[in-house]
XYZ file of N, CA and C in Angstrom:
306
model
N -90.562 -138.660 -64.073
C -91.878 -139.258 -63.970
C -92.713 -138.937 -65.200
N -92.081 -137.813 -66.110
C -93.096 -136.997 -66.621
C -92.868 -138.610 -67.736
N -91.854 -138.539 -68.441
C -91.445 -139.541 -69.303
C -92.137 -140.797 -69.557
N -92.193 -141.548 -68.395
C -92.853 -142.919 -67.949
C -94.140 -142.293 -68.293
N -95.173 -141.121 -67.958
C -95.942 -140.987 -68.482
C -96.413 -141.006 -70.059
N -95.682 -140.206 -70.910
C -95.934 -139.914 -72.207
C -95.429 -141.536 -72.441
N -94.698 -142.543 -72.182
C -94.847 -143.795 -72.784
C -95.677 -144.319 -72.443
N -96.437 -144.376 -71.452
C -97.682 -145.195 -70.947
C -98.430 -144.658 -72.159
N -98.809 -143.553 -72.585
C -99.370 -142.749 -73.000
C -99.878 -143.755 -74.492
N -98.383 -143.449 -74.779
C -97.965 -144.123 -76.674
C -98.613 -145.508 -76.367
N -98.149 -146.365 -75.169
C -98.563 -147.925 -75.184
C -99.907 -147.807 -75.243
N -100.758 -146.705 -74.401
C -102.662 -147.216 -74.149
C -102.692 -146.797 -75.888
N -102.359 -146.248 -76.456
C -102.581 -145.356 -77.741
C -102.590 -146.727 -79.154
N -101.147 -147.134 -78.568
C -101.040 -148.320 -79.319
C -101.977 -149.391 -79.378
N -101.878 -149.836 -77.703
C -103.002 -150.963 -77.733
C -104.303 -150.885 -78.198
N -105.054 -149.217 -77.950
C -106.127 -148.926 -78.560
C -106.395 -149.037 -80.025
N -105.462 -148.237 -80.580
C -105.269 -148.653 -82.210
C -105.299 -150.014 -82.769
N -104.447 -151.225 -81.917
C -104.593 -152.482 -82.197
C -105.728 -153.292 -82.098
N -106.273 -152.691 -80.996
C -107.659 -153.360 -80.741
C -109.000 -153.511 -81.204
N -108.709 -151.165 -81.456
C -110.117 -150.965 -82.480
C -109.828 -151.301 -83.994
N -108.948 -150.895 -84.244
C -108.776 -151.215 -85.568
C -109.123 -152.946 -86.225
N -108.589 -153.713 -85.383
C -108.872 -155.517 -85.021
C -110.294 -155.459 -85.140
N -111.202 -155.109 -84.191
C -112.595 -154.914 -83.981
C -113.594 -154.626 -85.056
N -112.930 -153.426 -85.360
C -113.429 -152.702 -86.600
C -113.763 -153.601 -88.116
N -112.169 -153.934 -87.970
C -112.059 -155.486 -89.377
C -112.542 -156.529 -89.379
N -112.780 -157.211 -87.938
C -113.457 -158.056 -87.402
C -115.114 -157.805 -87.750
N -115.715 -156.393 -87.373
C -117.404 -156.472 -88.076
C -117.012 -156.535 -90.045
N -116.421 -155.411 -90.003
C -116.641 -155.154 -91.465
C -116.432 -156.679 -92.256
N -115.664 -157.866 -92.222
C -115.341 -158.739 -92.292
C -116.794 -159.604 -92.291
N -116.734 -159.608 -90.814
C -118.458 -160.830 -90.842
C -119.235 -160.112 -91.123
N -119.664 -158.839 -91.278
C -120.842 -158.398 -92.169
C -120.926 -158.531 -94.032
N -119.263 -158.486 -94.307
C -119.025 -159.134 -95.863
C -119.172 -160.769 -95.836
N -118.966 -161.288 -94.782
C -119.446 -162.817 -95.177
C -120.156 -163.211 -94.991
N -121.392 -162.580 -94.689
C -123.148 -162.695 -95.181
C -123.669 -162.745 -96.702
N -122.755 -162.084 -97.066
C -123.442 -162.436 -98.479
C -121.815 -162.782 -99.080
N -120.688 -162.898 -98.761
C -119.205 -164.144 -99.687
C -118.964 -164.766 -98.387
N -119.651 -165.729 -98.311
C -118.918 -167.029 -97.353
C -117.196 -167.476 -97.532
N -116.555 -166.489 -98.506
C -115.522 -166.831 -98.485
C -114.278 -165.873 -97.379
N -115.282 -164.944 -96.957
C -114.839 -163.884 -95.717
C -114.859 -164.660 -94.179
N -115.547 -165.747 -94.309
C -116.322 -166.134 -92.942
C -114.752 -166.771 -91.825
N -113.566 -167.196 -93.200
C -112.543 -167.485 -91.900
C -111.656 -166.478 -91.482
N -111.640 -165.756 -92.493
C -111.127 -164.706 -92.096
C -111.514 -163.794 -91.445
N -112.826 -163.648 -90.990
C -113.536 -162.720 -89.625
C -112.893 -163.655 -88.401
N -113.428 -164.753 -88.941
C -112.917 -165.739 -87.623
C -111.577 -165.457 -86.982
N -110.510 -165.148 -87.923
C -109.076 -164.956 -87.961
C -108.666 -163.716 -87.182
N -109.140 -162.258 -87.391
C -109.299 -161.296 -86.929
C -110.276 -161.095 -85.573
N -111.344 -162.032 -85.040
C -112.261 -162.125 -83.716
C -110.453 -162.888 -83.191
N -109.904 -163.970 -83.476
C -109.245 -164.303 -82.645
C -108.319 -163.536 -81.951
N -107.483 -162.571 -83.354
C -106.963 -161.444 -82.954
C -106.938 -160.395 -82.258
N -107.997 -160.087 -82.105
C -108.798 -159.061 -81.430
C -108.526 -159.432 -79.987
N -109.108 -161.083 -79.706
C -108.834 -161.332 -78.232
C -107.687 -161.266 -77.996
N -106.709 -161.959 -78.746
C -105.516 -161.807 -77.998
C -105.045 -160.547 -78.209
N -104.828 -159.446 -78.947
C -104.621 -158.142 -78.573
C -105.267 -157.839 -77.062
N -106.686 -158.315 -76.849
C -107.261 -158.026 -75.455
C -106.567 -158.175 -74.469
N -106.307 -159.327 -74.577
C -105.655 -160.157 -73.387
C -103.903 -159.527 -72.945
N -103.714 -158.933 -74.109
C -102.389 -158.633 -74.030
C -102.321 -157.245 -72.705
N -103.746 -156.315 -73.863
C -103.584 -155.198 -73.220
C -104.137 -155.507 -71.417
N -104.655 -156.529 -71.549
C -105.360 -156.789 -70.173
C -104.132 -157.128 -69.084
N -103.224 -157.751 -69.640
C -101.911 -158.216 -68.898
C -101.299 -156.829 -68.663
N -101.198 -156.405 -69.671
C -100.269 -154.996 -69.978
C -100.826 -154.181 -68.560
N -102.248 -153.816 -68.580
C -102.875 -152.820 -67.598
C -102.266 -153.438 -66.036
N -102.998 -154.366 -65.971
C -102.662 -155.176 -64.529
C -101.466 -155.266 -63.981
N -100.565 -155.802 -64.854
C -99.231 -155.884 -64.330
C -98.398 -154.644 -64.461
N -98.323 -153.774 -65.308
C -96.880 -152.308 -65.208
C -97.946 -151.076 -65.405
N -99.687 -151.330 -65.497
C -100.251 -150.020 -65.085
C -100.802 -149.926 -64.007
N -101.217 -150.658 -63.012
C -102.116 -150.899 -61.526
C -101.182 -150.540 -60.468
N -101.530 -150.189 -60.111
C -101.104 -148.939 -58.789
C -101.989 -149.306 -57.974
N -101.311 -149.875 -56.701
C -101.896 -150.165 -55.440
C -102.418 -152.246 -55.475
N -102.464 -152.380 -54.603
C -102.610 -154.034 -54.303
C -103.997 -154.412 -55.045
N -103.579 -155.553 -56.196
C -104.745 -155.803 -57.003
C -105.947 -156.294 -55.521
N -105.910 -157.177 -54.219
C -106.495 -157.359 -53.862
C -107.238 -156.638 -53.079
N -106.981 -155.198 -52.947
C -108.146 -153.661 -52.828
C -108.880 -153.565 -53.851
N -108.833 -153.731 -54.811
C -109.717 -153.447 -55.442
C -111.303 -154.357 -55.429
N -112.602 -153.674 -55.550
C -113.763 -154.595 -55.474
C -113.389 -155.499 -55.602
N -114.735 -156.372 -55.669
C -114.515 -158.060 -56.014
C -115.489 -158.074 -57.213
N -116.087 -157.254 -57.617
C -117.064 -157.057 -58.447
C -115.943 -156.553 -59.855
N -115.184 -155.666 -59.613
C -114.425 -155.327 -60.981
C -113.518 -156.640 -60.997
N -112.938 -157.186 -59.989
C -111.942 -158.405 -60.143
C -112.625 -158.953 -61.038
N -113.671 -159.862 -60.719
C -114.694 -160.870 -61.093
C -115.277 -160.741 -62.765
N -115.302 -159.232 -63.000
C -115.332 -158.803 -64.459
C -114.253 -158.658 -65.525
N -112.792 -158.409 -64.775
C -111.600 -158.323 -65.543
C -111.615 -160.242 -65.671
N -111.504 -161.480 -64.295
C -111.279 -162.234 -64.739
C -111.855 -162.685 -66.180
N -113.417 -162.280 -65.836
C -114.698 -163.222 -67.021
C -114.084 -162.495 -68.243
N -113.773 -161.108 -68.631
C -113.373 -160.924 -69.924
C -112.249 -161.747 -70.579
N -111.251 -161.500 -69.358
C -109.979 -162.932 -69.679
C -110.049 -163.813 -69.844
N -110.553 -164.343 -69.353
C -110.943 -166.093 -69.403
C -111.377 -166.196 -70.809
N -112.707 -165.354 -71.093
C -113.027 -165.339 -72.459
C -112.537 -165.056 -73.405
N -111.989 -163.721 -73.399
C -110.840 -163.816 -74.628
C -109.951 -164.866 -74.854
N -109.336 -165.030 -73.482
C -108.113 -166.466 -73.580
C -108.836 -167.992 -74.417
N -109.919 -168.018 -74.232
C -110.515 -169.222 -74.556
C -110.883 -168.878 -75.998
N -111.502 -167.678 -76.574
C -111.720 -168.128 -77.722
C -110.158 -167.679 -78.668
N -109.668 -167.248 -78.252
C -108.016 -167.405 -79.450
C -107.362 -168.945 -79.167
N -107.242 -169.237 -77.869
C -107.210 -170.961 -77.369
C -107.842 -171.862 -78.437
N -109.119 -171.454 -78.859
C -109.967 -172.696 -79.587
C -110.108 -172.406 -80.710
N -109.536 -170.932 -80.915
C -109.648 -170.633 -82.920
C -108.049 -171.653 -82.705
N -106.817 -171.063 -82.190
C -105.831 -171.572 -82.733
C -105.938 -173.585 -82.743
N -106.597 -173.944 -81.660
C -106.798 -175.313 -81.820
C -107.627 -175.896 -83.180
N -108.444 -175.499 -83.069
C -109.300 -176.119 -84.336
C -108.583 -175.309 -86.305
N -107.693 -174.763 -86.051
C -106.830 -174.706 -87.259
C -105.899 -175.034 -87.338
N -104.849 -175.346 -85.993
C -103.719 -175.645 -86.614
C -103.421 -176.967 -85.595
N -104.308 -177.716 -85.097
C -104.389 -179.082 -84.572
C -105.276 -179.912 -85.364
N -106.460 -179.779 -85.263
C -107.520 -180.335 -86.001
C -108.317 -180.236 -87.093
């Protein structure tokens, strides 16, 4: 059991690293393309990233870290995990549409 722990461990570690680090590049990024508009798609590029790293880790938690029947839990945390999902899912959905469709 101990095992399955220390890998859960490495994965939250990982996903955290992916996420803040994403986040991190994501401000530093749109705060440089305030004054070089030539940063501005590439923040865009890294916000998309960011979500879907989210979304990943959001799948990741729910499905092989949740312990016990998702439908015990409030309806108030449900209702907040969906709205973050939805949102992340939608804006990497509409960065990847409007670059590599339209």
């Amino acid at each position: 059991m101990e095992e399955k722990d220390q890998k859960a461990s490495k994965d939250l570690m990982a996903f955290g690293i992916l996420i803040l680090g994403s986040g991190v590049l994501t401000i530093l990024l749109f705060l440089i393309s305030t004054k070089n508009h030539e940063f501005a798609s590439m923040a865009r590029f890294m916000f998309a990233l960011t979500s879907a790293f989210g979304v990943s880790f959001m799948i990741y938690m729910k499905e092989f870290r949740s312990v016990g029947n998702w439908f015990e839990l409030p309806i108030a945390f449900r209702f907040i995990w969906w709205t973050i999902f939805v949102g992340n899912t939608f804006n990497f959905t509409e960065y990847a549409i409007t670059t590599f469709i339209l």
